[in-house]
Coordinates of C-alpha atoms in Angstrom, one line a residue:
X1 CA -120.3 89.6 -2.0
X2 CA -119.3 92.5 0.4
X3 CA -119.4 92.0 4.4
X4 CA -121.1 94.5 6.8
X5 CA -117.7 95.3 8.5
X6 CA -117.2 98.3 9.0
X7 CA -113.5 98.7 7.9
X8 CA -111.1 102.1 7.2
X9 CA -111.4 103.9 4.1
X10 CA -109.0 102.8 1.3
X11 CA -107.0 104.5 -0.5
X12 CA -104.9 103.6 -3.7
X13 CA -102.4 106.2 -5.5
X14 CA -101.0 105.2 -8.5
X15 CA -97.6 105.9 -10.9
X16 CA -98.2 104.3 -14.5
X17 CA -94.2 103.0 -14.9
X18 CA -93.2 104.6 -12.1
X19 CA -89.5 102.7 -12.0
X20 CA -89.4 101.4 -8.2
X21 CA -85.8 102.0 -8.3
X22 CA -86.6 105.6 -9.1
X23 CA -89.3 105.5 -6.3
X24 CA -87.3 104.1 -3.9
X25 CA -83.6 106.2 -3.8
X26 CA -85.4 109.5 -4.7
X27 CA -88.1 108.9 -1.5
X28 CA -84.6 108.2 0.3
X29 CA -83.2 110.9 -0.8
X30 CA -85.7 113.5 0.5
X31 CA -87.4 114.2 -3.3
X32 CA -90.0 112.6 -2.7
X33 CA -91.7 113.5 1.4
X34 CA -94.8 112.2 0.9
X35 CA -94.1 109.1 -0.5
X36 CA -91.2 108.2 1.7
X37 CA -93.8 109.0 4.8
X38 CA -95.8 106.3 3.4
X39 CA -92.6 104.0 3.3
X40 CA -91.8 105.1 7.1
X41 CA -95.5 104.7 8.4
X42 CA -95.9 101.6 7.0
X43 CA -94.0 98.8 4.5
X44 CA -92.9 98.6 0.8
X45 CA -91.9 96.4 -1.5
X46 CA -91.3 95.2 -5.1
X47 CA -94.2 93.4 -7.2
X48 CA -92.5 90.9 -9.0
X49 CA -93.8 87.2 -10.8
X50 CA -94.9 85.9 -14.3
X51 CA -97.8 87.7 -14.4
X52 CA -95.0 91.2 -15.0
X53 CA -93.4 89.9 -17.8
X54 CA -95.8 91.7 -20.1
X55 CA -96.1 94.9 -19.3
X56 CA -99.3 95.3 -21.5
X57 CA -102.4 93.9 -18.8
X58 CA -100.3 94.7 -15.6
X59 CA -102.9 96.7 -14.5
X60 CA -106.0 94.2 -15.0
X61 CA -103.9 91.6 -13.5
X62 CA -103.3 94.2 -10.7
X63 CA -107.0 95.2 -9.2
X64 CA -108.4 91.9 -10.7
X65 CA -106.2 89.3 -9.2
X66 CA -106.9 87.0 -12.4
X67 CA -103.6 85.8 -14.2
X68 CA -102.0 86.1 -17.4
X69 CA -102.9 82.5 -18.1
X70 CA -106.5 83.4 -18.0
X71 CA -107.0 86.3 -18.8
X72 CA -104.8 85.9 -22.1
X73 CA -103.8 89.8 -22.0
X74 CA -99.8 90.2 -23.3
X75 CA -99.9 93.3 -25.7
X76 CA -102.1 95.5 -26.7
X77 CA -101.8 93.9 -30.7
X78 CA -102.8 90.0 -30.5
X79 CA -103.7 87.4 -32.4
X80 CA -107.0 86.1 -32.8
X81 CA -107.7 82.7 -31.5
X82 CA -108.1 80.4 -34.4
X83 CA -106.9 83.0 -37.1
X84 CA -104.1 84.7 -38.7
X85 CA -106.1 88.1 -37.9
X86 CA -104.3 90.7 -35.7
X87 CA -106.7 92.9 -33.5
X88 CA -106.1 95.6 -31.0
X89 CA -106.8 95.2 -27.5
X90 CA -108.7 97.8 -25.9
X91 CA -110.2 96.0 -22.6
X92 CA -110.1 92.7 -21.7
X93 CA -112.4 89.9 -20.3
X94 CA -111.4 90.3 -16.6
X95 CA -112.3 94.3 -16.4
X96 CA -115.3 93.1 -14.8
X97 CA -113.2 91.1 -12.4
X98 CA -111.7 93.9 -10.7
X99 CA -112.0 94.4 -7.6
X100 CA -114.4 97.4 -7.1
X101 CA -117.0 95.3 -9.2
X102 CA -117.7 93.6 -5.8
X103 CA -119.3 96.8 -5.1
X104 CA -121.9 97.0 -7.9
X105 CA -125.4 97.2 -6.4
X106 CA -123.8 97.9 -2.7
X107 CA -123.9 101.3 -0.8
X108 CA -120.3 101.5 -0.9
X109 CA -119.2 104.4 -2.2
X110 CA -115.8 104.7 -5.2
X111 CA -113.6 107.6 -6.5
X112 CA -111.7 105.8 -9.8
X113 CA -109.7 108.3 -11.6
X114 CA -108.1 107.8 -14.7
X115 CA -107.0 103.7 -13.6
X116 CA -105.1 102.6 -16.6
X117 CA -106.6 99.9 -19.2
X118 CA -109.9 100.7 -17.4
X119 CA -112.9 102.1 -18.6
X120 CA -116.3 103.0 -16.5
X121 CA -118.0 100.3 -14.9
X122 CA -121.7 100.3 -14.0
X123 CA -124.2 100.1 -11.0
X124 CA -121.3 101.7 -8.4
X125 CA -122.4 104.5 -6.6
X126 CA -119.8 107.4 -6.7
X127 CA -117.7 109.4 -9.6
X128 CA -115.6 107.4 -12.2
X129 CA -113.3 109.2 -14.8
X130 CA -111.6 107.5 -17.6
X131 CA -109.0 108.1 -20.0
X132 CA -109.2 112.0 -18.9
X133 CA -105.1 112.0 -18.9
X134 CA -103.6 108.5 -18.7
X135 CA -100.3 107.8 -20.9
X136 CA -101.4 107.2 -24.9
X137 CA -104.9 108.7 -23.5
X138 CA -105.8 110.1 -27.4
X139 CA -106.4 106.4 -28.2
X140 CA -109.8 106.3 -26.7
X141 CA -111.8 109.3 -25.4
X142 CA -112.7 109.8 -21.8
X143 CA -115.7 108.9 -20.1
X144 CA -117.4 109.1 -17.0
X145 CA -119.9 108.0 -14.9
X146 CA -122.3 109.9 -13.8
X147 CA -122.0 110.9 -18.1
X148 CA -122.3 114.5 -16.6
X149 CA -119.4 114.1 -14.7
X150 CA -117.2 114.6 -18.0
X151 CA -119.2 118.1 -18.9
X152 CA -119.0 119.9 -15.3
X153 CA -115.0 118.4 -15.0
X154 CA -114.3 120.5 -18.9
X155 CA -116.5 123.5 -17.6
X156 CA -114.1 123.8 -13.9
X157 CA -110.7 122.3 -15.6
X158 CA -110.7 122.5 -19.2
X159 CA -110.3 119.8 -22.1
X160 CA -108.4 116.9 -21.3
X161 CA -105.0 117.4 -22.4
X162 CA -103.6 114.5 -24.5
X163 CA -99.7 114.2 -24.4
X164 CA -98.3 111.7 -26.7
X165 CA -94.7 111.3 -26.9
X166 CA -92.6 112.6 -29.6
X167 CA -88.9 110.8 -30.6
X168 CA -88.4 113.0 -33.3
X169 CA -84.7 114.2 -31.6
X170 CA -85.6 117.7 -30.9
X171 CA -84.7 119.5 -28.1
X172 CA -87.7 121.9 -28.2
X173 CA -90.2 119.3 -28.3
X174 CA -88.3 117.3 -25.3
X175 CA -88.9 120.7 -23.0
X176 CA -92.5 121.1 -24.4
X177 CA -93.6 117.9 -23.3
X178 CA -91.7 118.0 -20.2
X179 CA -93.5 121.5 -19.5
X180 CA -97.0 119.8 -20.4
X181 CA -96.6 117.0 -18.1
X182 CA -95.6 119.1 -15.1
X183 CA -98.8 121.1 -15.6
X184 CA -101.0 118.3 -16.4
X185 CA -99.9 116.6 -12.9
X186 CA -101.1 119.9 -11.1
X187 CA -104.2 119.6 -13.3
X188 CA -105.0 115.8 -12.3
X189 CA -104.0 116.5 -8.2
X190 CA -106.6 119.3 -8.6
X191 CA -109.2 117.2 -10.4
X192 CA -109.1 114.1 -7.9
X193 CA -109.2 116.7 -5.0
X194 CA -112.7 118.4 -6.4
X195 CA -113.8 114.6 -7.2
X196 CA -112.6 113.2 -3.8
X197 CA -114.4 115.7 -2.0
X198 CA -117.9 115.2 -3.3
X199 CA -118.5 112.5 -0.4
X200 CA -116.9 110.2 1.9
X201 CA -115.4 107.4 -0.5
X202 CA -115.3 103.6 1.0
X203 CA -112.3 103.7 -1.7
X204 CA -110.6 106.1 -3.9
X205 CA -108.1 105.0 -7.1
X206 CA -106.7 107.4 -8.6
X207 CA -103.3 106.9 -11.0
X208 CA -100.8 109.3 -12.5
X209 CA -99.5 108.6 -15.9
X210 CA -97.3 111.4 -16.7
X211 CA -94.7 109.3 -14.9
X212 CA -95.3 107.0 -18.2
X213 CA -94.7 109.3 -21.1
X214 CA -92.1 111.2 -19.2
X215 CA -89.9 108.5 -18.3
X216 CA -89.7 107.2 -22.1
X217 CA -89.6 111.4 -23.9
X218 CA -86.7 112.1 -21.3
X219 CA -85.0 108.7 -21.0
X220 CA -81.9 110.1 -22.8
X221 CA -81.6 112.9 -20.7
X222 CA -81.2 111.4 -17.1
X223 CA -77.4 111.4 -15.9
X224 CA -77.0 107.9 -16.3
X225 CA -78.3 107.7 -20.0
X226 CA -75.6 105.9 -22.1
X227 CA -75.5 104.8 -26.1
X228 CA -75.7 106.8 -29.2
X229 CA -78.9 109.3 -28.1
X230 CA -77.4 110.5 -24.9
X231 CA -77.5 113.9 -24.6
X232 CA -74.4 116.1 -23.4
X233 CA -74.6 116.8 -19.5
X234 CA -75.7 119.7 -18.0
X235 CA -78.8 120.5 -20.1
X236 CA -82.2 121.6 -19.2
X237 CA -84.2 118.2 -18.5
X238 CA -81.0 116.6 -16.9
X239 CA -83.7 115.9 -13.8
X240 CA -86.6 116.1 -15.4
X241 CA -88.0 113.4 -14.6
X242 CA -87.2 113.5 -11.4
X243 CA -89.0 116.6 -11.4
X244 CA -92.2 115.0 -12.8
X245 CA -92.1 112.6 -9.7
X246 CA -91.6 115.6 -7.5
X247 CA -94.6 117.1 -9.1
X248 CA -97.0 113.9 -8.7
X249 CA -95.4 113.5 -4.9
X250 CA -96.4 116.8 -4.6
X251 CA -99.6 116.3 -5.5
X252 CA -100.2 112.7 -3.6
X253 CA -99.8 115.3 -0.5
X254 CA -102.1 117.6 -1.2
X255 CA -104.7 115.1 -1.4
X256 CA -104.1 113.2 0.8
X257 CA -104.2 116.3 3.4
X258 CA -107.8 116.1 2.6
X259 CA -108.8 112.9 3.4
X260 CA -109.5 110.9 6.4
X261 CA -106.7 110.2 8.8
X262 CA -107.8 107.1 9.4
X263 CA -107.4 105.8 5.7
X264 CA -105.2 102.7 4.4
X265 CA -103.1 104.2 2.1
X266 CA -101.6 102.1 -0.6
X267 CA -98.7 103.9 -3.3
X268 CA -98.5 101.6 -6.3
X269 CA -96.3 101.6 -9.6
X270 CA -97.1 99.1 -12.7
X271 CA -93.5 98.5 -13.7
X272 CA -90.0 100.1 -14.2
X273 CA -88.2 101.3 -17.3
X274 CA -84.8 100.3 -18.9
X275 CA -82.7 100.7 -21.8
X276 CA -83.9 98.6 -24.7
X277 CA -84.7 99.5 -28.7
X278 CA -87.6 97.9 -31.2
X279 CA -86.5 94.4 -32.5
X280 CA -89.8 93.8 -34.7
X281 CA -87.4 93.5 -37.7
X282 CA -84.8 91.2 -36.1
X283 CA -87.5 88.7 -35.2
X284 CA -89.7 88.7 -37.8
X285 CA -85.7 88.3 -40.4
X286 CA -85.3 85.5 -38.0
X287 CA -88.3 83.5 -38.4
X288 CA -88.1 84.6 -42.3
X289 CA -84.3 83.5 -42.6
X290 CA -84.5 80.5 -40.7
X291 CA -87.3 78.4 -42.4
X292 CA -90.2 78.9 -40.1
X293 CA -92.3 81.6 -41.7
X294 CA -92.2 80.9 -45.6
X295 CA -92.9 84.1 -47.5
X296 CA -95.4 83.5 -50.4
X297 CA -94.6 83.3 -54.6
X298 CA -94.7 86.9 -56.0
X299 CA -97.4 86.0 -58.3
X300 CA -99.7 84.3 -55.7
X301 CA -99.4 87.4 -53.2
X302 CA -103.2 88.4 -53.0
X303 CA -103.7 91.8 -54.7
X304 CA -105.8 94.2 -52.3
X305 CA -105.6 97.5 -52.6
X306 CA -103.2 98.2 -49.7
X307 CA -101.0 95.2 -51.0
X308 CA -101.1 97.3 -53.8
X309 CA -99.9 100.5 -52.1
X310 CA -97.5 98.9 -50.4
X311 CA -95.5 97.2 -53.6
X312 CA -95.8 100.9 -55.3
X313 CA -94.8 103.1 -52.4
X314 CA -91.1 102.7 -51.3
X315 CA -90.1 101.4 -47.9
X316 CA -88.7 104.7 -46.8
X317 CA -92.1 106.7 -48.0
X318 CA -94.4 104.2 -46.5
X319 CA -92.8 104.5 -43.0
X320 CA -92.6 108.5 -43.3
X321 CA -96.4 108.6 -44.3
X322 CA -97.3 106.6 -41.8
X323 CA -96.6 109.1 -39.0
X324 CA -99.3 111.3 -40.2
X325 CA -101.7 108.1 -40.0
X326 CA -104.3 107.1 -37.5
X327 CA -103.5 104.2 -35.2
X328 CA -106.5 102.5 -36.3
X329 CA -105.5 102.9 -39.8
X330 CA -102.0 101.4 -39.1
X331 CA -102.9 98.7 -37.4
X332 CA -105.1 97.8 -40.3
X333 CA -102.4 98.0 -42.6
X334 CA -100.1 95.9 -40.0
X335 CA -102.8 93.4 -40.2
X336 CA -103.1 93.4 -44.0
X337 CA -99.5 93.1 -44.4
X338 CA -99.2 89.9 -41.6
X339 CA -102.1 87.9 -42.8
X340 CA -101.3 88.7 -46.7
X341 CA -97.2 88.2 -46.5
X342 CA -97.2 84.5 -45.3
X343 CA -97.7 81.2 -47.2
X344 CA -99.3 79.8 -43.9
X345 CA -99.5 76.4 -45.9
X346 CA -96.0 76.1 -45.6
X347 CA -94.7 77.4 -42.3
X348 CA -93.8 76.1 -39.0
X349 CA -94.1 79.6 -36.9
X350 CA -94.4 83.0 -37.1
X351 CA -93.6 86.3 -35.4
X352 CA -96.6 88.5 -34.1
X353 CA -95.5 92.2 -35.2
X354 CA -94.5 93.5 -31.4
X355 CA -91.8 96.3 -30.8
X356 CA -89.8 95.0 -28.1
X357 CA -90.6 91.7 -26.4
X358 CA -91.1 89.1 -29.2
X359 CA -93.3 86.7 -29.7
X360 CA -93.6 83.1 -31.6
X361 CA -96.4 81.4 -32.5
X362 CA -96.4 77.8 -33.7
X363 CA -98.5 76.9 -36.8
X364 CA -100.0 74.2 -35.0
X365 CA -102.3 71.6 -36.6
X366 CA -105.7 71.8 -34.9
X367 CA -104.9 75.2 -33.5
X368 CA -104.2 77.1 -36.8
X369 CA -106.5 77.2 -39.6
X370 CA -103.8 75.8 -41.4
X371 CA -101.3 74.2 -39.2
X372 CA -98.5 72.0 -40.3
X373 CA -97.3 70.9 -37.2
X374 CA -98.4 67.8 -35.1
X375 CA -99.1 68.6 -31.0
X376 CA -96.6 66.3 -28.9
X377 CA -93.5 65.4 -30.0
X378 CA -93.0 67.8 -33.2
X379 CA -94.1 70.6 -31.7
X380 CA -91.7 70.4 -28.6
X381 CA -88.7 69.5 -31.0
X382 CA -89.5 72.7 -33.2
X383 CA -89.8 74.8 -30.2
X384 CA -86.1 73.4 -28.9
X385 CA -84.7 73.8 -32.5
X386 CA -85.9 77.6 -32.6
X387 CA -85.1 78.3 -28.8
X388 CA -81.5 76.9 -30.1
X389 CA -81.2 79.2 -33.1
X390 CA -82.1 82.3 -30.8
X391 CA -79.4 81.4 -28.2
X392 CA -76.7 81.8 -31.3
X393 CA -78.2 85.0 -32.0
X394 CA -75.2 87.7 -31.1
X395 CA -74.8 91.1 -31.5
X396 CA -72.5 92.6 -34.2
X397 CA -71.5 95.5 -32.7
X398 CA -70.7 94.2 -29.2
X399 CA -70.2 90.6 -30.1
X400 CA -72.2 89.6 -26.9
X401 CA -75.4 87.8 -27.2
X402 CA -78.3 89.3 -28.6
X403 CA -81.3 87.4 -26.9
X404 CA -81.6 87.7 -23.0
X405 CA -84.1 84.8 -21.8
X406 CA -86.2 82.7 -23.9
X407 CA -89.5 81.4 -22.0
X408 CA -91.9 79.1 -23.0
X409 CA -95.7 79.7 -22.4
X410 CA -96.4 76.3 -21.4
X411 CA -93.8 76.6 -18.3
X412 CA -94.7 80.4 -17.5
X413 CA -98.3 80.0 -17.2
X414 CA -99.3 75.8 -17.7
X415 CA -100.8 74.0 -20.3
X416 CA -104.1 75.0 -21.3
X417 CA -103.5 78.5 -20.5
X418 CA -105.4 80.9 -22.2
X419 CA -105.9 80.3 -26.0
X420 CA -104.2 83.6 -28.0
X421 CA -101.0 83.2 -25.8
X422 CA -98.0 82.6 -27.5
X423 CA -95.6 79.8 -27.4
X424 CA -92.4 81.6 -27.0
X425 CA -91.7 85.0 -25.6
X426 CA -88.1 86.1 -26.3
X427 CA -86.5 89.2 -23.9
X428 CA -83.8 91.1 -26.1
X429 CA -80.7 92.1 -24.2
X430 CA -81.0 95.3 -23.3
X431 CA -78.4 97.7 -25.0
X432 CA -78.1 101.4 -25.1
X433 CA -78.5 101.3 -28.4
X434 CA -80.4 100.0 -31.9
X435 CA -79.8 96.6 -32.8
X436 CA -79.4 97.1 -36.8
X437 CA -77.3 93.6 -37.1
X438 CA -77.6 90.4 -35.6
X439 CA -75.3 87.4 -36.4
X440 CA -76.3 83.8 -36.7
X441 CA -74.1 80.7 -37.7
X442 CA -75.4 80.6 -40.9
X443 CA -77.3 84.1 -41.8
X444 CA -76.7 87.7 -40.5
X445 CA -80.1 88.9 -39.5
X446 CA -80.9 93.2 -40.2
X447 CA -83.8 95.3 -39.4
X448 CA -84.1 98.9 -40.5
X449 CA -85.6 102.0 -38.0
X450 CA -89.0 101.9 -37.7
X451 CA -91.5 104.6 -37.8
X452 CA -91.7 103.7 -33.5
X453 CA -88.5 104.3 -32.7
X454 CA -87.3 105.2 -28.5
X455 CA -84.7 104.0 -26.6
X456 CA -86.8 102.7 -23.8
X457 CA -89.0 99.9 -22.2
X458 CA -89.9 98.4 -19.2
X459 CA -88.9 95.9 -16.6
X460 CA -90.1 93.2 -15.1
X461 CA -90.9 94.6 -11.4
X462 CA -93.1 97.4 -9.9
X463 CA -93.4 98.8 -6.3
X464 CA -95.7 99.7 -3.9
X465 CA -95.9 101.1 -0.3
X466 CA -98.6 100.4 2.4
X467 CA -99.5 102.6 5.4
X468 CA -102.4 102.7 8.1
X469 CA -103.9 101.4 11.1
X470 CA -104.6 98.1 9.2
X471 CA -101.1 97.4 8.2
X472 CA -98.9 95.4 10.6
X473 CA -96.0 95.1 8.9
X474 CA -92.6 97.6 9.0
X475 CA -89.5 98.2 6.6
X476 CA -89.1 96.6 3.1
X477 CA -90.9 93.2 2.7
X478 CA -89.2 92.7 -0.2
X479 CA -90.4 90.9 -3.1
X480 CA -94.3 90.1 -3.5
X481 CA -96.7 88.7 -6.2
X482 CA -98.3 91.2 -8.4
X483 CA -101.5 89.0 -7.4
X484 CA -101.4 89.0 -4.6
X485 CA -102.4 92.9 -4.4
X486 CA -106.3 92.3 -5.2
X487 CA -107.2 90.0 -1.9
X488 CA -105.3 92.3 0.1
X489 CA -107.3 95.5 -1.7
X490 CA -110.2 93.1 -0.8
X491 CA -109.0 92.6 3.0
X492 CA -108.3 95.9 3.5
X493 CA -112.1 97.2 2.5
X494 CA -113.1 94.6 5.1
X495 CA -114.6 92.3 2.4
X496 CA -114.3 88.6 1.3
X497 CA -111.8 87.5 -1.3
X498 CA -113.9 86.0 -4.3
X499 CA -113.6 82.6 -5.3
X500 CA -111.3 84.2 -8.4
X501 CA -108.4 85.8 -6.6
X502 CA -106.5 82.7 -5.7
X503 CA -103.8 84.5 -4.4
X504 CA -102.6 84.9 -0.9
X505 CA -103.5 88.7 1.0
X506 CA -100.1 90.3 2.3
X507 CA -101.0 90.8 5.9
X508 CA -103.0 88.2 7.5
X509 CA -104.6 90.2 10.6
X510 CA -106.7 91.9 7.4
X511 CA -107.6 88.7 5.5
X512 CA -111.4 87.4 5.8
X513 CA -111.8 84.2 4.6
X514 CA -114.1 83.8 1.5

């Protein structure tokens, strides 16, 4: 339900990843003019909370303002509730609980350009654009609505141009993909300008994501890189991306030159990026090694065909051929391979296949369609005895410890949360380099490379910067719920919050009560 006040145009600028520490010393520093006038007009600060511990559903959580413990969006491969199926998660149940849905049916006009994990929503009057150059944008094709929107954006800019990043070590492809990105930025600041300017918008989202893929293909090549895959210093891409945040600052002030004055502007990242390498092997060993996920007999391993394929084709070849396979095809192998590999009459819990946060499911009786193990007290005592082993996990190389925090879902988000959570979430330390050996008491866990193989993930914090008339606060506000962005999105438009954003808005002066 919207209100009849008549409030300031609004505003919202994204960076997919865009690391706030990044954001913050380079607007400092001068690289960055439009964003640090932004800072200066108004107030930033860093989005922090549970609800940022996956990075996968940030954005949902974001513009809808629902939670991780209901919305039940932690990666983007899950396990079905009440199954031992894996599926991939495209868009979840609270897309239509972002905030622009209040809008549906209103005369409110919206600009939404390329808003990661989003696709086109309708009954909203204005231009939406989807998928059109977001980071991994080849896994879904764009859309838009008006559905001409899509043909006269091709006939004024060209094809969409998808970028997907490349780890296969060579220099050449580094600067290539560095070069793409740079132009692609120019190509999206010139799109959302011809979009923007087709009427006056009540809001306008529009996100950058070259931030995303450019942060990960150059991670080795920033001045501060350490470990094995640092690259020599000076080279070519030393600041490169630095140089692609330049490019989308750039950008951000050429658009925002051509909208109203009077506008709340918001600058918003999803979450930062650090060192950290794939541990899919090490957990998956580890519930394998330990007792908890029982492989099996040989002869009673169900014989499909891609079982099959998979005993005849060696390791090595299997992981080489996969590169030249569809994602959909190898996450239907994946799936194969988890639901066929298990005896699930016989284990305790189990790993869900995930490259760098980890996750542990218990095989829980009444849960599971075959779980072994009773809700109350023998569930808690398995989840202390595997919490246990993971805190004697250490590195060989370093000989510090291997596992960085261990949380429980039940604490994180409550009981009863949503149903395909898992019950552990383990955070790997994050070294410079790949974790090929891990040592427990009584077993040395190994993993070999995988086919997904980069140096690079992302933190647990995001940032964003308010400006406007309809902002009273100054300086850095320091740390803020990711939640508690929605009502204030909500505020801002001069609307009431609905009944499921039960977060707090940031500035009070701007909050209507619902």
């Amino acid at each position: 339900m919207t209100s009849n006040i008549k409030s300031s145009p609004l505003i919202i600028l994204g960076l997919d990843a865009g690391d706030p520490d990044w954001i913050e010393n380079w607007a400092k520093a001068g690289y960055l003019p439009n964003i640090r006038s932004i800072m200066e007009k108004g107030c930033w600060g860093r989005t922090t909370g549970v609800d940022l511990i996956n990075e996968d559903g940030t954005w949902t959580r974001l513009f809808s303002g629902v939670p991780q413990k209901e919305q039940g969006f932690y990666y983007f491969r899950q396990l079905k509730a009440g199954s031992y199926d894996l599926y991939t998660v495209e868009e979840t149940n609270a897309t239509q609980q972002v905030f622009w849905s209040l809008y549906q049916g209103t005369e409110k006009k919206v600009a939404l350009i390329d808003v990661p994990e989003m696709s086109v929503m309708p009954d909203l009057q204005g231009v939406q654009l989807s998928n059109w150059a977001v980071h991994n944008s080849h896994y879904l094709p764009p859309v838009s609505h008006p559905s001409h929107l899509l043909a006269e954006v091709k006939q004024t800019l060209g094809k969409p141009d998808y970028i997907t990043e490349d780890f296969s070590n060579n220099f050449a492809t580094d600067k290539r993909i560095y070069e793409r990105l740079k132009k692609r930025v120019a190509r999206k600041g010139k799109l959302c300008r011809q979009l923007c300017s087709q009427a006056e918008f009540d809001l306008i989202v529009a996100v950058f994501g070259e931030c995303h893929t450019g942060g990960h293909q150059l991670w080795k090549y920033r001045p501060e890189a350490q470990g094995d895959e640092k690259v020599a210093l000076p080279n070519e891409l030393s600041e490169g991306i630095r140089e692609i945040y330049q490019e989308c600052d750039r950008e951000i002030g050429l658009l925002l030159n051509e909208l109203p004055a009077d506008a709340n502007v918001v600058l918003v990242s999803s979450v930062g990026l650090t060192d950290r390498y794939p541990t899919e092997g090490l957990i998956e060993d580890f519930c394998r090694q330990l007792g908890y996920q029982a492989s099996p007999p040989a002869q009673d391993t169900p014989k499909s065909p891609l079982a099959l394929l998979r005993q005849i084709i060696p390791e090595k070849w299997r992981i080489a051929l996969s590169s030249h396979l569809s994602r959909d095809v190898k996450e239907k192998l994946l799936a194969d391979k988890f639901r066929n590999s298990t005896d699930w009459s016989k284990t305790k819990a189990f790993a869900i296949p995930s490259a760098y946060m980890s996750f542990i499911r218990v095989n829980l009786q009444g849960r599971e369609p075959q779980g072994i193990v009773s809700p109350g007290a023998e569930y808690e005592e398995l989840l202390s005895q595997i919490e246990a082993d993971l805190a004697q996990l250490v590195d060989v190389r370093s000989g510090e410890k291997a596992v960085k925090q261990i949380w429980r879902s039940d604490d994180l988000f409550g009981r009863n949360s949503h149903p395909e959570l898992p019950d552990l979430l383990i955070e790997w330390q994050p070294f410079p380099y790949f974790l090929e050996r891990v040592q427990h008491p009584t077993v040395e866990l190994t993993q070999n490379k995988p086919e997904f193989f980069r140096g690079s993930d992302h933190t647990h914090q995001g940032f964003v910067a308010f400006a406007g008339n309809d902002i009273p606060l100054k300086g850095d506000i320091g740390e803020i719920s990711l939640l508690s962005l929605a009502p204030t999105f909500v505020a801002l438009m001069g609307d009431k919050i609905p009944h499921w954003m039960q977060a707090a808005t940031l500035f009070k002066n701007t909050s209507i009560q619902s």
